Amino acid sequence: MSYTLSIEQALAELERFDAIVDVRSPAEFAEDHIPGAINWPVLSNEERHAVGLLYASSPFEARKLGSAMVARNIAQHIEQSTSGLLKNWRPLVYCWRGGQRSGAMNWFLGEIGFRSRQLIGGYKSYRNQVRADLTTLPGQHRYRVLCGRTGSGKTRLLQALAAEGAQVLDLEGLARHRGSVLGGLPGDAQPSQKWFDSQLWAQLRGLDPSRPVWVESESRKIGRIALPEQMLEALRDRGDCLWIALPDAARVELLLQDYAHFAAEPEAFCTLLDGLIELRGRDTVKRWQAQARAGAWGEVFAELMRLHYDPGYERSLRNHYPQLADARQLALPAADPHTLQQAARELLA
């Protein structure tokens, strides 16, 4: 026999399920899903589209077509994916609204004898819960906010803190972006906004409120990903700032390392710089582009720091973090792994 669970019931025992089975199409799953879920689509992207088109003219014929497709796909999943699973296997199954697609899969699994549960309201109820939780979860934690100019090693220090056992929230890692006009990661697209929200939700749920959370200072957007307003408010209201200072020469060296991929594609770099024309003027941007095409990367990054990143970043930082005036200072001679490891140990001590 199979049963249904509300989103509240499901989340209360989420860790006790052996699997979370998302039966939506691969495209729906790719946009967002419950973290840790596996995709057993009962309709492919093309099949879902075909059924949807037919439904507009004949709901009855669409249901017949869809039912045949769903039955074939469920049979295939059972044949390919349940071999070796014991009778006490306990999956949570969901679709878009907790209707026919997950209902069909849940029924079959239950009839086999598995302890299957269907999520009432499906992904839609989960998404509503994520949105609601992201208004409250950020305010449940205390934050240590790493601040500093571009190239000062904030991200690397955050990683060093994590390696030393600190509780860390890596927002740029979740957003797959370094947060600047040049911050896209080569060969790695940013997630959808919904998938970022899901990952942030899962991270916040897993944090211990009794321990501080180390995080990097961020603006409202990381690339095209928007941070929840309540997350920004929590960093401002519940965050203690730590200012990281690094010599300019070391900052340039760090930027040369982080953006080394542009050496192989200077035109991509120049195209991104076009986005700064309105702020910095066409002549200045053209000079930077000429330097990049000539391979003078050290000169480019030194000027970008001095004329673009530093003025804009510090103005934005003062607006977002009024507590910055009382921030503790941490001066680092370099951002090499040994120096950052020592700094992380001292901060945690």
Coordinates of C-alpha atoms in Angstrom, one line a residue:
M1 CA 0.0 0.0 0.0
S2 CA 1.3 3.5 -0.8
Y3 CA 0.6 6.8 1.0
T4 CA 0.8 10.5 0.6
L5 CA 2.6 13.1 2.7
S6 CA 2.3 16.9 3.0
I7 CA 5.3 19.0 2.4
E8 CA 5.6 19.6 6.1
Q9 CA 5.6 15.9 6.9
A10 CA 8.0 15.1 4.1
L11 CA 10.5 17.7 5.1
A12 CA 10.4 16.6 8.8
E13 CA 11.7 13.2 7.7
L14 CA 13.5 14.0 4.5
E15 CA 16.7 12.4 5.6
R16 CA 15.0 9.1 6.3
F17 CA 13.9 8.5 2.7
D18 CA 16.1 6.1 0.8
A19 CA 15.6 8.2 -2.4
I20 CA 13.7 11.2 -3.6
V21 CA 12.2 10.5 -7.0
D22 CA 11.3 13.4 -9.3
V23 CA 9.2 12.0 -12.1
R24 CA 8.9 15.3 -14.0
S25 CA 10.5 15.7 -17.4
P26 CA 14.3 16.2 -17.7
A27 CA 13.8 19.9 -18.6
E28 CA 11.7 20.5 -15.5
F29 CA 14.2 18.6 -13.3
A30 CA 17.1 20.6 -14.8
E31 CA 15.5 23.9 -13.9
D32 CA 15.1 23.0 -10.2
H33 CA 14.4 20.0 -8.0
I34 CA 14.6 19.0 -4.4
P35 CA 18.3 18.7 -3.6
G36 CA 19.5 15.1 -3.7
A37 CA 16.5 14.0 -5.9
I38 CA 17.0 11.6 -8.8
N39 CA 15.1 12.0 -12.1
W40 CA 12.8 9.1 -13.3
P41 CA 10.8 11.0 -15.9
V42 CA 7.5 9.4 -16.7
L43 CA 7.2 11.6 -19.8
S44 CA 10.2 12.8 -21.8
N45 CA 10.4 16.5 -22.8
E46 CA 9.0 15.7 -26.2
E47 CA 6.3 13.4 -24.9
R48 CA 5.1 16.0 -22.4
H49 CA 5.0 18.6 -25.2
A50 CA 3.0 16.3 -27.4
V51 CA 0.5 15.5 -24.7
G52 CA 0.1 19.2 -23.8
L53 CA -0.6 20.1 -27.4
L54 CA -3.2 17.4 -27.7
Y55 CA -4.9 18.3 -24.4
A56 CA -5.8 21.7 -25.8
S57 CA -8.1 20.1 -28.4
S58 CA -9.1 16.8 -26.7
P59 CA -8.4 16.2 -23.0
F60 CA -9.7 12.7 -23.3
E61 CA -7.4 11.7 -26.2
A62 CA -4.5 13.4 -24.4
R63 CA -5.1 11.3 -21.3
K64 CA -5.1 8.1 -23.4
L65 CA -1.9 9.0 -25.1
G66 CA -0.3 10.2 -21.9
S67 CA -1.3 7.1 -19.9
A68 CA 0.3 4.8 -22.5
M69 CA 3.5 6.8 -22.5
V70 CA 3.6 6.9 -18.7
A71 CA 3.0 3.2 -18.3
R72 CA 5.8 2.3 -20.7
N73 CA 8.2 4.7 -19.1
I74 CA 7.4 3.5 -15.5
A75 CA 7.9 -0.1 -16.7
Q76 CA 11.3 0.9 -18.0
H77 CA 12.3 2.6 -14.8
I78 CA 11.2 -0.4 -12.7
E79 CA 13.1 -2.8 -14.9
Q80 CA 16.3 -0.7 -15.0
S81 CA 16.4 1.0 -11.6
T82 CA 14.8 -1.2 -9.0
S83 CA 17.0 -4.3 -9.4
G84 CA 18.5 -5.2 -6.1
L85 CA 16.3 -3.0 -4.0
L86 CA 14.7 -4.6 -1.0
K87 CA 11.1 -4.5 0.0
N88 CA 11.7 -1.9 2.7
W89 CA 13.1 0.6 0.2
R90 CA 11.4 3.9 1.0
P91 CA 11.2 6.6 -1.7
L92 CA 9.5 10.0 -1.8
V93 CA 7.9 10.5 -5.2
Y94 CA 6.8 13.9 -6.6
C95 CA 5.8 15.6 -9.9
W96 CA 4.7 19.1 -10.6
R97 CA 1.5 19.3 -8.5
G98 CA 1.4 15.8 -6.9
G99 CA -1.1 14.6 -9.4
Q100 CA -1.3 11.9 -12.1
R101 CA 2.4 11.5 -12.9
S102 CA 3.7 10.9 -9.4
G103 CA 0.4 9.2 -8.5
A104 CA 1.0 6.6 -11.2
M105 CA 4.6 6.0 -10.2
N106 CA 3.7 5.9 -6.5
W107 CA 0.9 3.4 -7.1
F108 CA 3.2 1.0 -9.1
L109 CA 5.9 1.2 -6.5
G110 CA 3.4 0.6 -3.7
E111 CA 1.9 -2.4 -5.5
I112 CA 5.3 -4.0 -5.8
G113 CA 5.6 -3.7 -2.1
F114 CA 8.0 -0.8 -1.7
R115 CA 7.3 1.8 1.1
S116 CA 6.7 4.6 -1.4
R117 CA 5.2 8.0 -0.4
Q118 CA 3.8 10.6 -2.7
L119 CA 4.4 14.3 -2.0
I120 CA 1.0 16.2 -1.8
G121 CA 1.2 19.3 -4.0
G122 CA 4.4 18.0 -5.6
Y123 CA 7.2 20.4 -6.7
K124 CA 4.8 23.4 -6.4
S125 CA 4.4 22.8 -2.7
Y126 CA 8.1 22.3 -2.3
R127 CA 8.9 25.6 -4.1
N128 CA 6.4 27.5 -2.0
Q129 CA 8.1 26.1 1.1
V130 CA 11.5 27.2 -0.1
R131 CA 10.3 30.7 -0.8
A132 CA 8.7 30.9 2.6
D133 CA 11.7 29.5 4.4
L134 CA 14.1 31.8 2.7
T135 CA 12.3 34.7 4.5
T136 CA 13.2 33.2 7.9
L137 CA 16.2 30.9 7.7
P138 CA 18.8 33.6 7.0
G139 CA 17.9 35.4 10.2
Q140 CA 18.5 32.3 12.4
H141 CA 22.3 32.5 12.0
R142 CA 25.2 34.8 13.0
Y143 CA 27.6 35.7 10.3
R144 CA 31.3 36.6 10.0
V145 CA 31.5 38.6 6.8
L146 CA 34.7 38.7 4.9
C147 CA 35.1 42.1 3.2
G148 CA 38.0 43.5 1.1
R149 CA 38.9 44.9 -2.3
T150 CA 38.7 42.8 -5.4
G151 CA 41.6 40.4 -5.5
S152 CA 42.2 40.4 -1.8
G153 CA 41.7 36.6 -1.5
K154 CA 38.3 36.6 0.2
T155 CA 37.1 33.5 -1.6
R156 CA 40.4 31.6 -1.0
L157 CA 40.3 32.5 2.7
L158 CA 36.7 31.3 2.9
Q159 CA 37.9 28.0 1.4
A160 CA 40.8 27.8 3.9
L161 CA 38.3 28.4 6.8
A162 CA 36.1 25.6 5.5
A163 CA 39.2 23.3 5.3
E164 CA 39.9 24.1 9.0
G165 CA 36.4 23.1 10.0
A166 CA 34.7 26.4 10.0
Q167 CA 31.0 26.7 9.1
V168 CA 31.0 28.3 5.7
L169 CA 28.3 29.6 3.3
D170 CA 29.9 30.0 -0.2
L171 CA 27.3 32.1 -2.1
E172 CA 29.5 32.6 -5.1
G173 CA 30.1 28.9 -5.2
L174 CA 26.4 28.2 -5.3
A175 CA 25.9 30.9 -7.9
R176 CA 28.8 29.6 -10.0
H177 CA 30.1 33.2 -10.5
R178 CA 32.7 35.4 -8.9
G179 CA 30.3 38.4 -8.8
S180 CA 32.0 40.9 -11.1
V181 CA 31.5 41.8 -14.8
L182 CA 34.3 39.3 -15.5
G183 CA 33.1 36.7 -12.9
G184 CA 31.6 34.0 -15.1
L185 CA 33.4 30.6 -14.7
P186 CA 34.8 29.2 -17.9
G187 CA 32.7 26.4 -19.2
D188 CA 30.4 26.5 -16.2
A189 CA 27.0 28.2 -16.7
Q190 CA 25.2 29.7 -13.8
P191 CA 22.2 27.8 -12.3
S192 CA 18.7 28.9 -12.7
Q193 CA 17.4 31.2 -10.0
K194 CA 15.2 28.5 -8.6
W195 CA 18.1 26.0 -8.4
F196 CA 20.2 28.6 -6.6
D197 CA 17.4 29.1 -4.2
S198 CA 17.1 25.4 -3.5
Q199 CA 20.8 25.0 -2.9
L200 CA 20.8 28.0 -0.6
W201 CA 17.7 26.7 1.3
A202 CA 19.4 23.3 1.7
Q203 CA 22.6 24.9 3.0
L204 CA 20.9 27.1 5.5
R205 CA 18.8 24.2 6.8
G206 CA 22.0 22.3 7.4
L207 CA 23.8 25.0 9.4
D208 CA 24.2 25.0 13.2
P209 CA 22.6 28.2 14.6
S210 CA 24.9 27.9 17.6
R211 CA 28.0 28.4 15.5
P212 CA 29.0 31.4 13.4
V213 CA 28.7 31.2 9.7
W214 CA 31.6 32.6 7.6
V215 CA 30.5 34.2 4.4
E216 CA 31.8 36.6 1.8
S217 CA 30.3 40.1 1.4
E218 CA 28.0 40.2 -1.7
S219 CA 25.9 42.7 -3.6
R220 CA 22.3 42.1 -4.4
K221 CA 23.2 40.1 -7.5
I222 CA 25.9 37.5 -8.2
G223 CA 26.1 37.6 -12.0
R224 CA 22.4 37.1 -12.9
I225 CA 21.5 35.4 -9.6
A226 CA 19.6 37.6 -7.1
L227 CA 20.2 37.0 -3.4
P228 CA 17.0 36.9 -1.3
E229 CA 16.4 40.2 0.4
Q230 CA 16.2 38.5 3.8
M231 CA 19.7 37.0 3.1
L232 CA 21.1 40.5 2.5
E233 CA 19.4 41.9 5.5
A234 CA 20.8 39.1 7.7
L235 CA 24.3 39.8 6.5
R236 CA 23.9 43.4 7.3
D237 CA 22.0 43.1 10.6
R238 CA 23.6 39.9 12.0
G239 CA 27.0 40.1 10.5
D240 CA 30.4 41.1 11.9
C241 CA 32.7 42.4 9.2
L242 CA 36.3 41.4 8.8
W243 CA 38.4 43.6 6.4
I244 CA 41.0 41.7 4.4
A245 CA 43.9 43.8 3.2
L246 CA 46.4 42.5 0.6
P247 CA 49.2 44.5 -1.2
D248 CA 48.2 45.7 -4.6
A249 CA 50.9 43.6 -6.3
A250 CA 49.6 40.5 -4.7
R251 CA 46.1 41.4 -5.7
V252 CA 47.1 41.7 -9.3
E253 CA 48.9 38.3 -9.1
L254 CA 45.7 36.7 -7.7
L255 CA 43.6 38.2 -10.5
L256 CA 46.0 37.0 -13.1
Q257 CA 45.5 33.5 -11.7
D258 CA 41.7 33.7 -11.4
Y259 CA 41.3 35.1 -14.9
A260 CA 44.1 33.2 -16.6
H261 CA 41.5 31.7 -19.0
F262 CA 41.1 35.1 -20.8
A263 CA 44.7 34.9 -22.1
A264 CA 43.4 32.2 -24.5
E265 CA 40.3 34.2 -25.5
P266 CA 41.1 38.0 -25.3
E267 CA 38.1 38.9 -27.5
A268 CA 35.7 37.4 -24.9
F269 CA 37.4 39.5 -22.3
C270 CA 37.0 42.6 -24.5
T271 CA 33.4 41.9 -25.2
L272 CA 32.7 41.8 -21.4
L273 CA 34.5 45.1 -21.0
D274 CA 32.0 46.7 -23.4
G275 CA 29.6 46.5 -20.5
L276 CA 31.7 49.1 -18.6
I277 CA 31.6 51.8 -21.3
E278 CA 28.7 53.7 -19.7
L279 CA 30.5 53.7 -16.3
R280 CA 34.1 54.3 -17.3
G281 CA 33.9 55.9 -20.7
R282 CA 34.6 54.6 -24.2
D283 CA 38.2 55.8 -24.4
T284 CA 39.2 54.1 -21.1
V285 CA 37.6 50.8 -22.1
K286 CA 39.2 50.9 -25.5
R287 CA 42.6 51.4 -23.8
W288 CA 42.0 48.3 -21.6
Q289 CA 40.9 46.3 -24.6
A290 CA 44.1 47.3 -26.5
Q291 CA 46.2 46.2 -23.5
A292 CA 44.4 42.9 -23.3
R293 CA 44.9 42.2 -27.0
A294 CA 48.6 43.0 -26.6
G295 CA 48.8 40.6 -23.7
A296 CA 49.5 43.3 -21.1
W297 CA 47.3 41.5 -18.6
G298 CA 49.1 42.9 -15.5
E299 CA 48.5 46.5 -16.6
V300 CA 44.8 45.8 -17.4
F301 CA 44.1 44.3 -14.0
A302 CA 46.0 47.0 -12.2
E303 CA 44.0 49.7 -13.9
L304 CA 40.7 47.8 -13.5
M305 CA 41.4 47.6 -9.8
R306 CA 42.3 51.2 -9.4
L307 CA 39.7 52.9 -11.7
H308 CA 36.8 50.5 -11.6
Y309 CA 36.7 47.8 -8.9
D310 CA 38.0 49.6 -5.9
P311 CA 35.8 52.8 -6.1
G312 CA 32.6 50.9 -7.0
Y313 CA 33.1 48.1 -4.5
E314 CA 33.9 50.3 -1.5
R315 CA 31.0 52.6 -2.2
S316 CA 28.6 49.6 -2.5
L317 CA 30.1 48.0 0.6
R318 CA 29.6 51.1 2.8
N319 CA 26.0 51.2 1.7
H320 CA 25.3 47.6 2.4
Y321 CA 27.4 47.1 5.6
P322 CA 27.3 50.1 7.9
Q323 CA 29.1 48.1 10.5
L324 CA 32.2 48.1 8.3
A325 CA 33.5 51.2 10.1
D326 CA 34.1 49.0 13.2
A327 CA 35.5 46.0 11.3
R328 CA 38.5 44.2 12.4
Q329 CA 41.5 44.4 10.0
L330 CA 43.4 41.4 8.7
A331 CA 46.5 42.3 6.7
L332 CA 47.9 39.5 4.7
P333 CA 51.3 39.6 2.9
A334 CA 50.1 37.2 0.2
A335 CA 47.3 34.9 -0.7
D336 CA 49.2 31.6 -1.1
P337 CA 47.8 28.5 0.5
H338 CA 50.2 28.4 3.5
T339 CA 49.5 32.1 4.4
L340 CA 45.7 31.6 4.1
Q341 CA 45.8 28.4 6.2
Q342 CA 47.7 30.2 9.0
A343 CA 45.2 33.1 8.8
A344 CA 42.2 30.7 9.0
R345 CA 43.7 28.9 12.0
E346 CA 44.3 32.2 13.8
L347 CA 40.8 33.5 13.1
L348 CA 39.2 30.3 14.4
A349 CA 41.4 30.3 17.4

